[in-house]
């Protein structure tokens, strides 16, 4: 039997966590059974010292702790409170909660372990029982679970060869909290892997094959030296004398693994394969320092590495059959291409060197020219007919290599000579995907790649990212512009999760990219992902304050709801209450400055110190967000704004919006707003700019007529008859404010169809759906709610009778109240 702490989830009886709780050990810890549990004998408790527990117990003095998310409920930073009760261990949430009374007299319940969160910090301890330190053993923990750390503090490094030599059952226990367990990991036990990276927590990511990577607890791995040797002697104690790199070492047999080469391989081939993984600079140094016989078959590679044209020519005349002989795994042509020795490249090609001969990793001479940043060598190789699109062992072409290294001139030569710019690598990334990943430093490469006539800008990688998605994710504005210029139809394309390019830009605070997508791409700013989140939801969720006014001004709905019924205002009030917002410049973000200036212009906030959540919430209320809009849990923004000052500010902003609407003014600070909707396929077509002050004919009816001037965009595109029915400019999709004839008089819009305004109808329909959801059973979504639980949620009679926990908040159901409505 083993024990598991229910607060920190460690496998030991955790005294630190126990001090937070006023319960017996039986309540503070739950049993944790394993297949290999063994009983542990405990010493008698009699005679052991009894230590009093002190910490967050009834009567303790506390202040806000590291996970505080509750605004100014405590009266402000540093204000103390007194714990009046520890409760809710089983009834509330299954975790510890404390009831605290603050100096201003308010009382609330806070987390002291629930979901791993601690809202309180103890500044005045209180007593809460006793415990026996010597009676809290470490139970059932095998030695392998102890983390092995070397003298330098880091047991493994990138590139180390490692093996897992543990039993699957022990490994499964160790993996909890360290990458998790997957039954397929058992297949890798005993296999050699390579350390891919070390995670932030110190766990080890190991690559076993091209597509297989697992994260391991570092204590589960054994480092392999990776050298190959010969057993020369077996000692009497069973140890082995092994010759490795010319030196005799003594090893325990458990440290060694038998090496079984292929039938036609030998030790020298294996050594060369291992050395091939080292850097090219090291290999070149070894070649140049090599003092072999002039008649040695690999001497030609040495002379090329040294740049001796005369000696290389002499060797080719005497031994032309050695032109493709390898030394340290490389041919002479590959070394010459890497070093940019164009004369030697031409000489070797004339001697019929294998232009597409791969090294041990599948790279050809063209790969080496790209790797060495040698554009002229690449041009010579391509003109000789080499394979321009050959893939190496990692499925990368020479163009991939040049892009990843940032070698602009090599990329230019490869594109000019016909290399395939659409070729995917092992992750289905095209060279343009790689260039975008390299950031703004590779902007020149992006320009070269996007100018290739045959480039496919609709390509999607293995993660489902189109090039436009990828550019928006990385914040590469130039790439976004170039891709939109070629494929405007991609602007609203969705990934499998429903994310568009604007979602990705909003999520990652790429304001300039969002501007391009809105103003040049005319994207749909109200598009939803699979969770029904708009870009505004994501920007508010991540506290990207500068993006909020941009999205709202572009027409993003402030009252759109996600799958939980939350509007952007709900999200703002639920998150980021402690993120400070600098009022003296907002970090230099022009969008944040714009938001602040609008709030200050309203005159409603005065000298109130703003947080990011409060500032965004007030701005949304100032732009028409509905304060009474209830989500699926029945909570409105008014319910969430518990703090008095914030509530008054929100109500003031909402009143200011209503007054502005009643007065028919948009406010001096706002300026014209682009109300963009889903783009029409007709407007996706390129509309040529008129050659003179007026176009020749109406772009809708094609009649020769005097055209109407739209304001504020100042475009003349349609005749007066067509203009009467239009609400947006056909060229730029901007909302039309005025329609002016050539003589300056205004064109009257067509009379709206009889009946209530469309916006009012949509709002009423939304309200009806909201009301219907409140009375409909959330399980069968068919019958009305007839049973209400103590948590406030409910269900219909057939569904509610079978429930043991609330389907909405997951609280256990103690009582069911039948209602008759």
mmCIF file of N, CA and C in Angstrom, residues 567-686:
data_model
loop_
_atom_site.group_PDB
_atom_site.id
_atom_site.type_symbol
_atom_site.label_atom_id
_atom_site.label_comp_id
_atom_site.label_asym_id
_atom_site.label_seq_id
_atom_site.Cartn_x
_atom_site.Cartn_y
_atom_site.Cartn_z
ATOM 1 N N UNK A 567 -19.657 36.556 -22.974
ATOM 2 C CA UNK A 567 -19.245 37.611 -23.899
ATOM 3 C C UNK A 567 -17.824 38.032 -23.537
ATOM 4 N N UNK A 568 -17.251 38.923 -24.353
ATOM 5 C CA UNK A 568 -15.906 39.414 -24.050
ATOM 6 C C UNK A 568 -15.872 40.121 -22.701
ATOM 7 N N UNK A 569 -16.996 40.743 -22.314
ATOM 8 C CA UNK A 569 -17.048 41.433 -21.024
ATOM 9 C C UNK A 569 -16.990 40.433 -19.876
ATOM 10 N N UNK A 570 -17.661 39.290 -20.006
ATOM 11 C CA UNK A 570 -17.538 38.235 -18.993
ATOM 12 C C UNK A 570 -16.077 37.819 -18.839
ATOM 13 N N UNK A 571 -15.426 37.589 -19.967
ATOM 14 C CA UNK A 571 -14.035 37.126 -19.938
ATOM 15 C C UNK A 571 -13.145 38.163 -19.266
ATOM 16 N N UNK A 572 -13.339 39.438 -19.578
ATOM 17 C CA UNK A 572 -12.515 40.501 -18.989
ATOM 18 C C UNK A 572 -12.671 40.557 -17.478
ATOM 19 N N UNK A 573 -13.881 40.324 -16.988
ATOM 20 C CA UNK A 573 -14.126 40.416 -15.550
ATOM 21 C C UNK A 573 -13.697 39.159 -14.805
ATOM 22 N N UNK A 574 -13.522 38.058 -15.520
ATOM 23 C CA UNK A 574 -13.121 36.810 -14.886
ATOM 24 C C UNK A 574 -11.609 36.642 -14.827
ATOM 25 N N UNK A 575 -10.874 37.406 -15.624
ATOM 26 C CA UNK A 575 -9.430 37.186 -15.742
ATOM 27 C C UNK A 575 -8.685 38.508 -15.586
ATOM 28 N N UNK A 576 -7.384 38.372 -15.286
ATOM 29 C CA UNK A 576 -6.428 39.492 -15.323
ATOM 30 C C UNK A 576 -6.774 40.619 -14.367
ATOM 31 N N UNK A 577 -7.400 40.302 -13.257
ATOM 32 C CA UNK A 577 -7.745 41.381 -12.324
ATOM 33 C C UNK A 577 -6.516 41.956 -11.628
ATOM 34 N N UNK A 578 -5.393 41.215 -11.636
ATOM 35 C CA UNK A 578 -4.196 41.714 -10.963
ATOM 36 C C UNK A 578 -3.131 42.234 -11.921
ATOM 37 N N UNK A 579 -3.372 42.136 -13.228
ATOM 38 C CA UNK A 579 -2.365 42.621 -14.173
ATOM 39 C C UNK A 579 -2.400 44.146 -14.191
ATOM 40 N N UNK A 580 -1.297 44.806 -13.805
ATOM 41 C CA UNK A 580 -1.320 46.281 -13.784
ATOM 42 C C UNK A 580 -1.338 46.845 -15.189
ATOM 43 N N UNK A 581 -1.932 48.000 -15.340
ATOM 44 C CA UNK A 581 -1.970 48.689 -16.627
ATOM 45 C C UNK A 581 -1.370 50.068 -16.425
ATOM 46 N N UNK A 582 -0.202 50.311 -17.061
ATOM 47 C CA UNK A 582 0.485 51.584 -16.874
ATOM 48 C C UNK A 582 -0.297 52.690 -17.567
ATOM 49 N N UNK A 583 -0.630 53.739 -16.816
ATOM 50 C CA UNK A 583 -1.375 54.866 -17.394
ATOM 51 C C UNK A 583 -0.465 55.915 -17.989
ATOM 52 N N UNK A 584 0.854 55.706 -17.876
ATOM 53 C CA UNK A 584 1.776 56.696 -18.415
ATOM 54 C C UNK A 584 2.358 56.269 -19.749
ATOM 55 N N UNK A 585 1.697 55.377 -20.437
ATOM 56 C CA UNK A 585 2.198 54.972 -21.747
ATOM 57 C C UNK A 585 1.850 53.566 -22.114
ATOM 58 N N UNK A 586 1.375 52.780 -21.140
ATOM 59 C CA UNK A 586 0.940 51.401 -21.403
ATOM 60 C C UNK A 586 1.985 50.608 -22.141
ATOM 61 N N UNK A 587 3.261 50.800 -21.723
ATOM 62 C CA UNK A 587 4.318 50.020 -22.338
ATOM 63 C C UNK A 587 4.630 50.426 -23.755
ATOM 64 N N UNK A 588 4.163 51.583 -24.208
ATOM 65 C CA UNK A 588 4.472 52.017 -25.570
ATOM 66 C C UNK A 588 3.574 51.416 -26.620
ATOM 67 N N UNK A 589 2.571 50.642 -26.248
ATOM 68 C CA UNK A 589 1.661 50.014 -27.205
ATOM 69 C C UNK A 589 0.650 51.061 -27.674
ATOM 70 N N UNK A 590 0.619 51.399 -28.975
ATOM 71 C CA UNK A 590 -0.326 52.426 -29.434
ATOM 72 C C UNK A 590 -1.773 52.019 -29.233
ATOM 73 N N UNK A 591 -2.074 50.716 -29.340
ATOM 74 C CA UNK A 591 -3.446 50.277 -29.120
ATOM 75 C C UNK A 591 -3.882 50.475 -27.678
ATOM 76 N N UNK A 592 -2.981 50.165 -26.735
ATOM 77 C CA UNK A 592 -3.308 50.369 -25.324
ATOM 78 C C UNK A 592 -3.450 51.852 -25.013
ATOM 79 N N UNK A 593 -2.615 52.687 -25.628
ATOM 80 C CA UNK A 593 -2.732 54.136 -25.452
ATOM 81 C C UNK A 593 -4.082 54.636 -25.962
ATOM 82 N N UNK A 594 -4.520 54.075 -27.088
ATOM 83 C CA UNK A 594 -5.812 54.468 -27.651
ATOM 84 C C UNK A 594 -6.948 54.089 -26.701
ATOM 85 N N UNK A 595 -6.869 52.886 -26.135
ATOM 86 C CA UNK A 595 -7.915 52.454 -25.198
ATOM 87 C C UNK A 595 -7.948 53.362 -23.979
ATOM 88 N N UNK A 596 -6.786 53.687 -23.438
ATOM 89 C CA UNK A 596 -6.724 54.544 -22.259
ATOM 90 C C UNK A 596 -7.245 55.950 -22.551
ATOM 91 N N UNK A 597 -6.872 56.470 -23.726
ATOM 92 C CA UNK A 597 -7.304 57.828 -24.065
ATOM 93 C C UNK A 597 -8.818 57.902 -24.187
ATOM 94 N N UNK A 598 -9.457 56.858 -24.713
ATOM 95 C CA UNK A 598 -10.914 56.859 -24.813
ATOM 96 C C UNK A 598 -11.567 56.792 -23.435
ATOM 97 N N UNK A 599 -10.982 55.982 -22.543
ATOM 98 C CA UNK A 599 -11.536 55.908 -21.195
ATOM 99 C C UNK A 599 -11.383 57.240 -20.464
ATOM 100 N N UNK A 600 -10.211 57.859 -20.619
ATOM 101 C CA UNK A 600 -9.983 59.132 -19.947
ATOM 102 C C UNK A 600 -10.862 60.239 -20.544
ATOM 103 N N UNK A 601 -11.110 60.168 -21.863
ATOM 104 C CA UNK A 601 -11.970 61.173 -22.501
ATOM 105 C C UNK A 601 -13.411 61.083 -22.012
ATOM 106 N N UNK A 602 -13.815 59.876 -21.565
ATOM 107 C CA UNK A 602 -15.180 59.737 -21.061
ATOM 108 C C UNK A 602 -15.378 60.475 -19.746
ATOM 109 N N UNK A 603 -14.272 60.710 -19.000
ATOM 110 C CA UNK A 603 -14.354 61.442 -17.741
ATOM 111 C C UNK A 603 -15.014 60.684 -16.620
ATOM 112 N N UNK A 604 -15.130 59.333 -16.757
ATOM 113 C CA UNK A 604 -15.859 58.559 -15.760
ATOM 114 C C UNK A 604 -14.953 57.885 -14.737
ATOM 115 N N UNK A 605 -13.660 57.740 -15.065
ATOM 116 C CA UNK A 605 -12.784 56.951 -14.211
ATOM 117 C C UNK A 605 -12.029 57.796 -13.203
ATOM 118 N N UNK A 606 -11.822 59.067 -13.494
ATOM 119 C CA UNK A 606 -11.078 59.934 -12.591
ATOM 120 C C UNK A 606 -9.673 59.434 -12.398
ATOM 121 N N UNK A 607 -9.259 59.295 -11.144
ATOM 122 C CA UNK A 607 -7.892 58.843 -10.838
ATOM 123 C C UNK A 607 -7.866 57.379 -10.439
ATOM 124 N N UNK A 608 -8.874 56.617 -10.842
ATOM 125 C CA UNK A 608 -8.949 55.204 -10.482
ATOM 126 C C UNK A 608 -7.745 54.442 -11.045
ATOM 127 N N UNK A 609 -7.112 53.631 -10.178
ATOM 128 C CA UNK A 609 -5.985 52.815 -10.629
ATOM 129 C C UNK A 609 -6.526 51.582 -11.350
ATOM 130 N N UNK A 610 -6.165 51.421 -12.613
ATOM 131 C CA UNK A 610 -6.760 50.388 -13.447
ATOM 132 C C UNK A 610 -5.895 49.141 -13.505
ATOM 133 N N UNK A 611 -6.553 47.996 -13.556
ATOM 134 C CA UNK A 611 -5.901 46.758 -13.948
ATOM 135 C C UNK A 611 -6.282 46.472 -15.393
ATOM 136 N N UNK A 612 -5.611 45.480 -15.994
ATOM 137 C CA UNK A 612 -5.901 45.162 -17.392
ATOM 138 C C UNK A 612 -7.354 44.731 -17.554
ATOM 139 N N UNK A 613 -7.846 43.865 -16.637
ATOM 140 C CA UNK A 613 -9.229 43.400 -16.741
ATOM 141 C C UNK A 613 -10.233 44.528 -16.586
ATOM 142 N N UNK A 614 -9.972 45.437 -15.629
ATOM 143 C CA UNK A 614 -10.901 46.543 -15.402
ATOM 144 C C UNK A 614 -10.915 47.508 -16.579
ATOM 145 N N UNK A 615 -9.717 47.798 -17.136
ATOM 146 C CA UNK A 615 -9.651 48.732 -18.263
ATOM 147 C C UNK A 615 -10.385 48.179 -19.476
ATOM 148 N N UNK A 616 -10.167 46.899 -19.794
ATOM 149 C CA UNK A 616 -10.838 46.295 -20.942
ATOM 150 C C UNK A 616 -12.346 46.241 -20.704
ATOM 151 N N UNK A 617 -12.760 45.887 -19.487
ATOM 152 C CA UNK A 617 -14.194 45.812 -19.177
ATOM 153 C C UNK A 617 -14.867 47.168 -19.349
ATOM 154 N N UNK A 618 -14.227 48.229 -18.835
ATOM 155 C CA UNK A 618 -14.808 49.568 -18.972
ATOM 156 C C UNK A 618 -14.875 49.992 -20.438
ATOM 157 N N UNK A 619 -13.826 49.657 -21.196
ATOM 158 C CA UNK A 619 -13.821 50.013 -22.617
ATOM 159 C C UNK A 619 -14.957 49.300 -23.353
ATOM 160 N N UNK A 620 -15.145 48.013 -23.066
ATOM 161 C CA UNK A 620 -16.220 47.265 -23.732
ATOM 162 C C UNK A 620 -17.591 47.827 -23.368
ATOM 163 N N UNK A 621 -17.767 48.209 -22.093
ATOM 164 C CA UNK A 621 -19.037 48.816 -21.693
ATOM 165 C C UNK A 621 -19.238 50.147 -22.406
ATOM 166 N N UNK A 622 -18.153 50.890 -22.601
ATOM 167 C CA UNK A 622 -18.222 52.170 -23.303
ATOM 168 C C UNK A 622 -18.572 51.973 -24.771
ATOM 169 N N UNK A 623 -18.302 50.759 -25.307
ATOM 170 C CA UNK A 623 -18.586 50.460 -26.710
ATOM 171 C C UNK A 623 -19.865 49.653 -26.896
ATOM 172 N N UNK A 624 -20.680 49.541 -25.856
ATOM 173 C CA UNK A 624 -21.994 48.931 -26.022
ATOM 174 C C UNK A 624 -22.148 47.533 -25.490
ATOM 175 N N UNK A 625 -21.163 46.997 -24.732
ATOM 176 C CA UNK A 625 -21.312 45.660 -24.156
ATOM 177 C C UNK A 625 -22.466 45.657 -23.157
ATOM 178 N N UNK A 626 -23.273 44.605 -23.195
ATOM 179 C CA UNK A 626 -24.477 44.499 -22.373
ATOM 180 C C UNK A 626 -24.110 44.030 -20.966
ATOM 181 N N UNK A 627 -24.337 44.868 -19.955
ATOM 182 C CA UNK A 627 -23.983 44.524 -18.569
ATOM 183 C C UNK A 627 -24.903 43.470 -17.974
ATOM 184 N N UNK A 628 -26.089 43.297 -18.526
ATOM 185 C CA UNK A 628 -27.056 42.348 -17.967
ATOM 186 C C UNK A 628 -27.123 41.044 -18.757
ATOM 187 N N UNK A 629 -26.210 40.842 -19.685
ATOM 188 C CA UNK A 629 -26.235 39.659 -20.552
ATOM 189 C C UNK A 629 -25.791 38.437 -19.734
ATOM 190 N N UNK A 630 -26.683 37.495 -19.476
ATOM 191 C CA UNK A 630 -26.383 36.332 -18.645
ATOM 192 C C UNK A 630 -25.785 35.208 -19.484
ATOM 193 N N UNK A 631 -24.752 34.562 -18.955
ATOM 194 C CA UNK A 631 -24.161 33.420 -19.647
ATOM 195 C C UNK A 631 -24.938 32.146 -19.315
ATOM 196 N N UNK A 632 -24.424 30.987 -19.763
ATOM 197 C CA UNK A 632 -25.155 29.737 -19.549
ATOM 198 C C UNK A 632 -25.219 29.343 -18.077
ATOM 199 N N UNK A 633 -24.393 29.930 -17.238
ATOM 200 C CA UNK A 633 -24.432 29.666 -15.799
ATOM 201 C C UNK A 633 -25.336 30.675 -15.082
ATOM 202 N N UNK A 634 -25.979 31.536 -15.866
ATOM 203 C CA UNK A 634 -26.903 32.500 -15.301
ATOM 204 C C UNK A 634 -26.247 33.720 -14.684
ATOM 205 N N UNK A 635 -24.983 33.961 -14.995
ATOM 206 C CA UNK A 635 -24.269 35.083 -14.390
ATOM 207 C C UNK A 635 -24.035 36.173 -15.440
ATOM 208 N N UNK A 636 -24.338 37.392 -15.057
ATOM 209 C CA UNK A 636 -24.128 38.538 -15.939
ATOM 210 C C UNK A 636 -22.873 39.278 -15.515
ATOM 211 N N UNK A 637 -22.354 40.196 -16.340
ATOM 212 C CA UNK A 637 -21.210 41.007 -15.920
ATOM 213 C C UNK A 637 -21.473 41.781 -14.635
ATOM 214 N N UNK A 638 -22.728 42.180 -14.391
ATOM 215 C CA UNK A 638 -23.049 42.871 -13.148
ATOM 216 C C UNK A 638 -22.812 41.967 -11.937
ATOM 217 N N UNK A 639 -23.063 40.657 -12.108
ATOM 218 C CA UNK A 639 -22.811 39.709 -11.018
ATOM 219 C C UNK A 639 -21.320 39.529 -10.773
ATOM 220 N N UNK A 640 -20.525 39.594 -11.859
ATOM 221 C CA UNK A 640 -19.082 39.362 -11.746
ATOM 222 C C UNK A 640 -18.344 40.579 -11.206
ATOM 223 N N UNK A 641 -18.867 41.762 -11.447
ATOM 224 C CA UNK A 641 -18.209 42.992 -10.988
ATOM 225 C C UNK A 641 -18.584 43.242 -9.542
ATOM 226 N N UNK A 642 -18.017 42.419 -8.650
ATOM 227 C CA UNK A 642 -18.404 42.494 -7.246
ATOM 228 C C UNK A 642 -17.856 43.735 -6.563
ATOM 229 N N UNK A 643 -16.731 44.247 -7.051
ATOM 230 C CA UNK A 643 -16.107 45.410 -6.417
ATOM 231 C C UNK A 643 -16.922 46.659 -6.710
ATOM 232 N N UNK A 644 -17.189 47.475 -5.682
ATOM 233 C CA UNK A 644 -18.059 48.624 -5.821
ATOM 234 C C UNK A 644 -17.573 49.649 -6.818
ATOM 235 N N UNK A 645 -16.271 49.999 -6.773
ATOM 236 C CA UNK A 645 -15.760 51.028 -7.672
ATOM 237 C C UNK A 645 -15.837 50.592 -9.131
ATOM 238 N N UNK A 646 -15.489 49.334 -9.384
ATOM 239 C CA UNK A 646 -15.541 48.828 -10.755
ATOM 240 C C UNK A 646 -16.976 48.776 -11.256
ATOM 241 N N UNK A 647 -17.900 48.359 -10.399
ATOM 242 C CA UNK A 647 -19.305 48.279 -10.792
ATOM 243 C C UNK A 647 -19.834 49.656 -11.176
ATOM 244 N N UNK A 648 -19.489 50.670 -10.381
ATOM 245 C CA UNK A 648 -19.944 52.028 -10.692
ATOM 246 C C UNK A 648 -19.332 52.524 -11.999
ATOM 247 N N UNK A 649 -18.047 52.198 -12.213
ATOM 248 C CA UNK A 649 -17.385 52.625 -13.451
ATOM 249 C C UNK A 649 -18.034 51.973 -14.661
ATOM 250 N N UNK A 650 -18.360 50.673 -14.561
ATOM 251 C CA UNK A 650 -19.013 49.973 -15.673
ATOM 252 C C UNK A 650 -20.382 50.578 -15.978
ATOM 253 N N UNK A 651 -21.139 50.838 -14.937
ATOM 254 C CA UNK A 651 -22.466 51.427 -15.140
ATOM 255 C C UNK A 651 -22.367 52.823 -15.744
ATOM 256 N N UNK A 652 -21.357 53.585 -15.337
ATOM 257 C CA UNK A 652 -21.152 54.903 -15.915
ATOM 258 C C UNK A 652 -20.788 54.830 -17.387
ATOM 259 N N UNK A 653 -19.920 53.856 -17.745
ATOM 260 C CA UNK A 653 -19.528 53.678 -19.158
ATOM 261 C C UNK A 653 -20.728 53.258 -20.009
ATOM 262 N N UNK A 654 -21.552 52.347 -19.468
ATOM 263 C CA UNK A 654 -22.740 51.907 -20.201
ATOM 264 C C UNK A 654 -23.709 53.071 -20.411
ATOM 265 N N UNK A 655 -23.890 53.911 -19.391
ATOM 266 C CA UNK A 655 -24.768 55.071 -19.532
ATOM 267 C C UNK A 655 -24.219 56.052 -20.559
ATOM 268 N N UNK A 656 -22.880 56.218 -20.568
ATOM 269 C CA UNK A 656 -22.246 57.108 -21.543
ATOM 270 C C UNK A 656 -22.502 56.612 -22.968
ATOM 271 N N UNK A 657 -22.457 55.275 -23.161
ATOM 272 C CA UNK A 657 -22.730 54.702 -24.482
ATOM 273 C C UNK A 657 -24.178 54.980 -24.909
ATOM 274 N N UNK A 658 -25.119 54.810 -23.973
ATOM 275 C CA UNK A 658 -26.527 55.041 -24.311
ATOM 276 C C UNK A 658 -26.767 56.506 -24.670
ATOM 277 N N UNK A 659 -26.134 57.418 -23.946
ATOM 278 C CA UNK A 659 -26.294 58.839 -24.247
ATOM 279 C C UNK A 659 -25.705 59.173 -25.610
ATOM 280 N N UNK A 660 -24.585 58.552 -25.918
ATOM 281 C CA UNK A 660 -23.943 58.801 -27.211
ATOM 282 C C UNK A 660 -24.819 58.293 -28.350
ATOM 283 N N UNK A 661 -25.445 57.121 -28.149
ATOM 284 C CA UNK A 661 -26.333 56.566 -29.164
ATOM 285 C C UNK A 661 -27.573 57.433 -29.335
ATOM 286 N N UNK A 662 -28.110 57.917 -28.209
ATOM 287 C CA UNK A 662 -29.312 58.743 -28.276
ATOM 288 C C UNK A 662 -29.027 60.057 -28.976
ATOM 289 N N UNK A 663 -27.790 60.585 -28.785
ATOM 290 C CA UNK A 663 -27.415 61.832 -29.431
ATOM 291 C C UNK A 663 -26.999 61.667 -30.867
ATOM 292 N N UNK A 664 -26.849 60.405 -31.334
ATOM 293 C CA UNK A 664 -26.488 60.145 -32.731
ATOM 294 C C UNK A 664 -25.039 60.395 -33.031
ATOM 295 N N UNK A 665 -24.213 60.594 -32.015
ATOM 296 C CA UNK A 665 -22.789 60.863 -32.253
ATOM 297 C C UNK A 665 -21.953 59.677 -31.884
ATOM 298 N N UNK A 666 -20.870 59.495 -32.560
ATOM 299 C CA UNK A 666 -19.967 58.392 -32.274
ATOM 300 C C UNK A 666 -18.850 58.764 -31.352
ATOM 301 N N UNK A 667 -18.757 60.044 -30.935
ATOM 302 C CA UNK A 667 -17.658 60.420 -30.075
ATOM 303 C C UNK A 667 -16.472 60.860 -30.883
ATOM 304 N N UNK A 668 -15.812 61.910 -30.437
ATOM 305 C CA UNK A 668 -14.689 62.459 -31.201
ATOM 306 C C UNK A 668 -13.523 61.524 -31.232
ATOM 307 N N UNK A 669 -13.390 60.721 -30.174
ATOM 308 C CA UNK A 669 -12.199 59.870 -30.115
ATOM 309 C C UNK A 669 -12.304 58.645 -30.989
ATOM 310 N N UNK A 670 -13.532 58.311 -31.416
ATOM 311 C CA UNK A 670 -13.688 57.052 -32.119
ATOM 312 C C UNK A 670 -13.279 57.106 -33.572
ATOM 313 N N UNK A 671 -13.745 58.071 -34.324
ATOM 314 C CA UNK A 671 -13.466 58.093 -35.751
ATOM 315 C C UNK A 671 -14.327 57.081 -36.463
ATOM 316 N N UNK A 672 -14.184 56.961 -37.774
ATOM 317 C CA UNK A 672 -15.021 56.026 -38.527
ATOM 318 C C UNK A 672 -14.705 54.594 -38.182
ATOM 319 N N UNK A 673 -15.721 53.769 -38.103
ATOM 320 C CA UNK A 673 -15.549 52.362 -37.775
ATOM 321 C C UNK A 673 -15.871 51.517 -38.987
ATOM 322 N N UNK A 674 -14.991 50.538 -39.243
ATOM 323 C CA UNK A 674 -15.218 49.633 -40.364
ATOM 324 C C UNK A 674 -16.068 48.479 -39.872
ATOM 325 N N UNK A 675 -17.298 48.414 -40.304
ATOM 326 C CA UNK A 675 -18.186 47.327 -39.895
ATOM 327 C C UNK A 675 -18.092 46.215 -40.917
ATOM 328 N N UNK A 676 -17.112 45.335 -40.699
ATOM 329 C CA UNK A 676 -16.878 44.286 -41.688
ATOM 330 C C UNK A 676 -17.665 43.042 -41.329
ATOM 331 N N UNK A 677 -18.174 42.362 -42.310
ATOM 332 C CA UNK A 677 -18.874 41.103 -42.109
ATOM 333 C C UNK A 677 -18.210 40.062 -42.992
ATOM 334 N N UNK A 678 -18.844 38.900 -43.111
ATOM 335 C CA UNK A 678 -18.279 37.869 -43.973
ATOM 336 C C UNK A 678 -18.147 38.400 -45.393
ATOM 337 N N UNK A 679 -16.966 38.286 -45.979
ATOM 338 C CA UNK A 679 -16.760 38.898 -47.292
ATOM 339 C C UNK A 679 -17.585 38.221 -48.382
ATOM 340 N N UNK A 680 -18.085 39.020 -49.288
ATOM 341 C CA UNK A 680 -18.829 38.527 -50.435
ATOM 342 C C UNK A 680 -17.845 38.000 -51.479
ATOM 343 N N UNK A 681 -18.177 36.887 -52.102
ATOM 344 C CA UNK A 681 -17.241 36.324 -53.083
ATOM 345 C C UNK A 681 -17.049 37.251 -54.268
ATOM 346 N N UNK A 682 -18.043 38.107 -54.553
ATOM 347 C CA UNK A 682 -17.888 39.039 -55.662
ATOM 348 C C UNK A 682 -16.805 40.056 -55.342
ATOM 349 N N UNK A 683 -16.766 40.524 -54.100
ATOM 350 C CA UNK A 683 -15.783 41.542 -53.738
ATOM 351 C C UNK A 683 -14.396 40.964 -53.548
ATOM 352 N N UNK A 684 -14.241 39.633 -53.576
ATOM 353 C CA UNK A 684 -12.898 39.060 -53.524
ATOM 354 C C UNK A 684 -12.132 39.351 -54.799
ATOM 355 N N UNK A 685 -12.855 39.642 -55.882
ATOM 356 C CA UNK A 685 -12.192 39.917 -57.150
ATOM 357 C C UNK A 685 -11.483 41.253 -57.093
ATOM 358 N N UNK A 686 -10.370 41.356 -57.796
ATOM 359 C CA UNK A 686 -9.620 42.604 -57.808
ATOM 360 C C UNK A 686 -10.381 43.651 -58.620
#
